[in-house]
Each structure stands twice: as structure tokens, then as C-alpha cells.
Amino acid sequence: MSEIQQPTPDLRALDRLAGTWTVTGGAEGTVRYEWMPGRCFLLQHVDLTQFGEPVTGMEVIGNLRPFGEPVGADVVSRYYDSAGNTFDYVYELAGDKLTIWAGAKGSPAYYAGTFDADGTTVTGEWVYPGGGGYASTMTRA
């Protein structure tokens, strides 16, 4: 039996996301982040409308730890939605700056956002190669 993994400092930093947020901008609705027991994984529940279409899904965020291997350095996620899509991301929170890369760290498709001083608003933008990104603001509900 393997030992119980402790959350990494980079994952624990995402505690600032825990709670329910109202999303405005290129997508509208709510997202809710909650810790799984043990706090090794942060779950995001998504209920948004984007381009007139519902976007409903769930994301599991944490450090990978495959059988018999050490814990991965990056905080990664897999998102699952009601249309059958799966998307992978890498999260990084440095100070007040939240970056979420689509696919691998350093990807040209990413979200860059900044927490305000009291931690109740995150303002940023999704950037896509070739354009088509959008501004997004999350406000703690």
C-alpha cells in the first residue's frame, strides 16, 4: 500500500480558488471549486453559457502520481464536459497571477488573470493562437 500523498505547495496555493464564483465576460454563469477529502485534488464544477451554448462540466486539478512514480512537478487538470469533451490544463499561481495553460505549460493557448487585493475578483483573459480569445472576470459569490 502506498503512503498518503500530501498536497504540494503549488497545489495548496490554489486554495484561493475554493468557493463559488460568478463569471462574466466571454462566458457567463458560475463555477465552484471544492477540495476532495485529503486536499490532493481541487474539483471545479462549471455551469456557464458561452456563445449562446451551455457549458457544463467538471475539472479535477492536482499533481499527477502514476503507479510507483514520484509526484509530478506541475499542477495539471483534466476537464470533462456534458458534450463529451476532455481538455487538459496546467495551473500556476505565482503571487496574485493565475496562469492556466491549455495542454502543456508554456502553450500559446492560455488564461492569464490577476487576483485583486482582497481576493474576491480575478480579472483576466483567455488568449488563443490566431485570435479568438476573450476577457473573463470571476467574482466571489
PDB file of N, CA and C in Angstrom, residues 6-19 32-45 59-63 75 93:
ATOM      1  N   GLN A   6       0.853  14.114   0.412  1.00  0.00           N
ATOM      2  CA  GLN A   6       0.496  15.441   0.909  1.00  0.00           C
ATOM      3  C   GLN A   6       0.410  16.398  -0.282  1.00  0.00           C
ATOM      4  N   PRO A   7      -0.533  17.323  -0.273  1.00  0.00           N
ATOM      5  CA  PRO A   7      -0.621  18.282  -1.379  1.00  0.00           C
ATOM      6  C   PRO A   7       0.664  19.104  -1.486  1.00  0.00           C
ATOM      7  N   THR A   8       1.082  19.382  -2.713  1.00  0.00           N
ATOM      8  CA  THR A   8       2.276  20.187  -2.928  1.00  0.00           C
ATOM      9  C   THR A   8       1.981  21.657  -2.614  1.00  0.00           C
ATOM     10  N   PRO A   9       3.009  22.445  -2.322  1.00  0.00           N
ATOM     11  CA  PRO A   9       2.787  23.882  -2.090  1.00  0.00           C
ATOM     12  C   PRO A   9       2.109  24.563  -3.285  1.00  0.00           C
ATOM     13  N   ASP A  10       2.460  24.168  -4.512  1.00  0.00           N
ATOM     14  CA  ASP A  10       1.846  24.785  -5.693  1.00  0.00           C
ATOM     15  C   ASP A  10       0.356  24.469  -5.770  1.00  0.00           C
ATOM     16  N   LEU A  11      -0.024  23.260  -5.374  1.00  0.00           N
ATOM     17  CA  LEU A  11      -1.445  22.909  -5.348  1.00  0.00           C
ATOM     18  C   LEU A  11      -2.147  23.629  -4.202  1.00  0.00           C
ATOM     19  N   ARG A  12      -1.528  23.649  -3.019  1.00  0.00           N
ATOM     20  CA  ARG A  12      -2.143  24.333  -1.865  1.00  0.00           C
ATOM     21  C   ARG A  12      -2.387  25.810  -2.157  1.00  0.00           C
ATOM     22  N   ALA A  13      -1.556  26.425  -3.004  1.00  0.00           N
ATOM     23  CA  ALA A  13      -1.733  27.845  -3.353  1.00  0.00           C
ATOM     24  C   ALA A  13      -3.089  28.086  -4.013  1.00  0.00           C
ATOM     25  N   LEU A  14      -3.628  27.064  -4.676  1.00  0.00           N
ATOM     26  CA  LEU A  14      -4.920  27.219  -5.356  1.00  0.00           C
ATOM     27  C   LEU A  14      -6.099  27.248  -4.394  1.00  0.00           C
ATOM     28  N   ASP A  15      -5.841  27.151  -3.103  1.00  0.00           N
ATOM     29  CA  ASP A  15      -6.902  27.276  -2.102  1.00  0.00           C
ATOM     30  C   ASP A  15      -7.651  28.603  -2.271  1.00  0.00           C
ATOM     31  N   ARG A  16      -6.975  29.587  -2.852  1.00  0.00           N
ATOM     32  CA  ARG A  16      -7.617  30.893  -3.092  1.00  0.00           C
ATOM     33  C   ARG A  16      -8.817  30.770  -4.031  1.00  0.00           C
ATOM     34  N   LEU A  17      -8.862  29.694  -4.801  1.00  0.00           N
ATOM     35  CA  LEU A  17      -9.983  29.496  -5.720  1.00  0.00           C
ATOM     36  C   LEU A  17     -11.183  28.836  -5.050  1.00  0.00           C
ATOM     37  N   ALA A  18     -10.993  28.184  -3.904  1.00  0.00           N
ATOM     38  CA  ALA A  18     -12.080  27.441  -3.260  1.00  0.00           C
ATOM     39  C   ALA A  18     -13.276  28.359  -3.004  1.00  0.00           C
ATOM     40  N   GLY A  19     -14.447  27.869  -3.382  1.00  0.00           N
ATOM     41  CA  GLY A  19     -15.674  28.638  -3.211  1.00  0.00           C
ATOM     42  C   GLY A  19     -16.416  28.764  -4.527  1.00  0.00           C
ATOM     43  N   ARG A  32     -17.652  26.569  -9.343  1.00  0.00           N
ATOM     44  CA  ARG A  32     -17.459  26.298  -7.912  1.00  0.00           C
ATOM     45  C   ARG A  32     -16.264  25.368  -7.772  1.00  0.00           C
ATOM     46  N   TYR A  33     -15.328  25.783  -6.920  1.00  0.00           N
ATOM     47  CA  TYR A  33     -14.154  24.973  -6.613  1.00  0.00           C
ATOM     48  C   TYR A  33     -14.293  24.409  -5.206  1.00  0.00           C
ATOM     49  N   GLU A  34     -13.991  23.113  -5.064  1.00  0.00           N
ATOM     50  CA  GLU A  34     -14.024  22.484  -3.743  1.00  0.00           C
ATOM     51  C   GLU A  34     -12.920  21.435  -3.666  1.00  0.00           C
ATOM     52  N   TRP A  35     -12.373  21.240  -2.467  1.00  0.00           N
ATOM     53  CA  TRP A  35     -11.339  20.236  -2.246  1.00  0.00           C
ATOM     54  C   TRP A  35     -11.959  18.862  -2.043  1.00  0.00           C
ATOM     55  N   MET A  36     -11.346  17.846  -2.651  1.00  0.00           N
ATOM     56  CA  MET A  36     -11.683  16.470  -2.306  1.00  0.00           C
ATOM     57  C   MET A  36     -11.115  16.209  -0.917  1.00  0.00           C
ATOM     58  N   PRO A  37     -11.677  15.272  -0.168  1.00  0.00           N
ATOM     59  CA  PRO A  37     -11.057  14.908   1.111  1.00  0.00           C
ATOM     60  C   PRO A  37      -9.581  14.560   0.889  1.00  0.00           C
ATOM     61  N   GLY A  38      -8.728  15.000   1.797  1.00  0.00           N
ATOM     62  CA  GLY A  38      -7.288  14.813   1.663  1.00  0.00           C
ATOM     63  C   GLY A  38      -6.604  16.000   1.006  1.00  0.00           C
ATOM     64  N   ARG A  39      -7.382  16.851   0.326  1.00  0.00           N
ATOM     65  CA  ARG A  39      -6.909  18.085  -0.305  1.00  0.00           C
ATOM     66  C   ARG A  39      -5.801  17.857  -1.339  1.00  0.00           C
ATOM     67  N   CYS A  40      -5.758  16.663  -1.941  1.00  0.00           N
ATOM     68  CA  CYS A  40      -4.796  16.391  -3.015  1.00  0.00           C
ATOM     69  C   CYS A  40      -5.373  16.756  -4.383  1.00  0.00           C
ATOM     70  N   PHE A  41      -6.688  16.981  -4.440  1.00  0.00           N
ATOM     71  CA  PHE A  41      -7.326  17.354  -5.697  1.00  0.00           C
ATOM     72  C   PHE A  41      -8.369  18.426  -5.448  1.00  0.00           C
ATOM     73  N   LEU A  42      -8.341  19.444  -6.311  1.00  0.00           N
ATOM     74  CA  LEU A  42      -9.321  20.519  -6.293  1.00  0.00           C
ATOM     75  C   LEU A  42     -10.286  20.245  -7.442  1.00  0.00           C
ATOM     76  N   LEU A  43     -11.579  20.238  -7.144  1.00  0.00           N
ATOM     77  CA  LEU A  43     -12.603  19.987  -8.153  1.00  0.00           C
ATOM     78  C   LEU A  43     -13.243  21.305  -8.555  1.00  0.00           C
ATOM     79  N   GLN A  44     -13.431  21.483  -9.852  1.00  0.00           N
ATOM     80  CA  GLN A  44     -14.158  22.659 -10.336  1.00  0.00           C
ATOM     81  C   GLN A  44     -15.440  22.164 -11.019  1.00  0.00           C
ATOM     82  N   HIS A  45     -16.573  22.740 -10.618  1.00  0.00           N
ATOM     83  CA  HIS A  45     -17.868  22.453 -11.219  1.00  0.00           C
ATOM     84  C   HIS A  45     -18.242  23.675 -12.060  1.00  0.00           C
ATOM     85  N   GLU A  59     -13.897  19.603 -13.540  1.00  0.00           N
ATOM     86  CA  GLU A  59     -12.447  19.548 -13.721  1.00  0.00           C
ATOM     87  C   GLU A  59     -11.814  19.016 -12.446  1.00  0.00           C
ATOM     88  N   VAL A  60     -10.830  18.142 -12.604  1.00  0.00           N
ATOM     89  CA  VAL A  60     -10.068  17.608 -11.486  1.00  0.00           C
ATOM     90  C   VAL A  60      -8.657  18.176 -11.604  1.00  0.00           C
ATOM     91  N   ILE A  61      -8.219  18.908 -10.570  1.00  0.00           N
ATOM     92  CA  ILE A  61      -6.945  19.635 -10.590  1.00  0.00           C
ATOM     93  C   ILE A  61      -6.038  19.067  -9.507  1.00  0.00           C
ATOM     94  N   GLY A  62      -4.801  18.741  -9.849  1.00  0.00           N
ATOM     95  CA  GLY A  62      -3.852  18.228  -8.859  1.00  0.00           C
ATOM     96  C   GLY A  62      -2.532  17.858  -9.502  1.00  0.00           C
ATOM     97  N   ASN A  63      -1.655  17.246  -8.733  1.00  0.00           N
ATOM     98  CA  ASN A  63      -0.376  16.758  -9.248  1.00  0.00           C
ATOM     99  C   ASN A  63      -0.543  15.291  -9.640  1.00  0.00           C
ATOM    100  N   VAL A  75       1.070  21.324 -11.554  1.00  0.00           N
ATOM    101  CA  VAL A  75      -0.330  21.151 -11.165  1.00  0.00           C
ATOM    102  C   VAL A  75      -1.114  21.072 -12.473  1.00  0.00           C
ATOM    103  N   LEU A  93      -0.085  29.464  -9.937  1.00  0.00           N
ATOM    104  CA  LEU A  93      -0.436  30.685  -9.215  1.00  0.00           C
ATOM    105  C   LEU A  93       0.833  31.217  -8.573  1.00  0.00           C
TER     106      LEU A  93
END
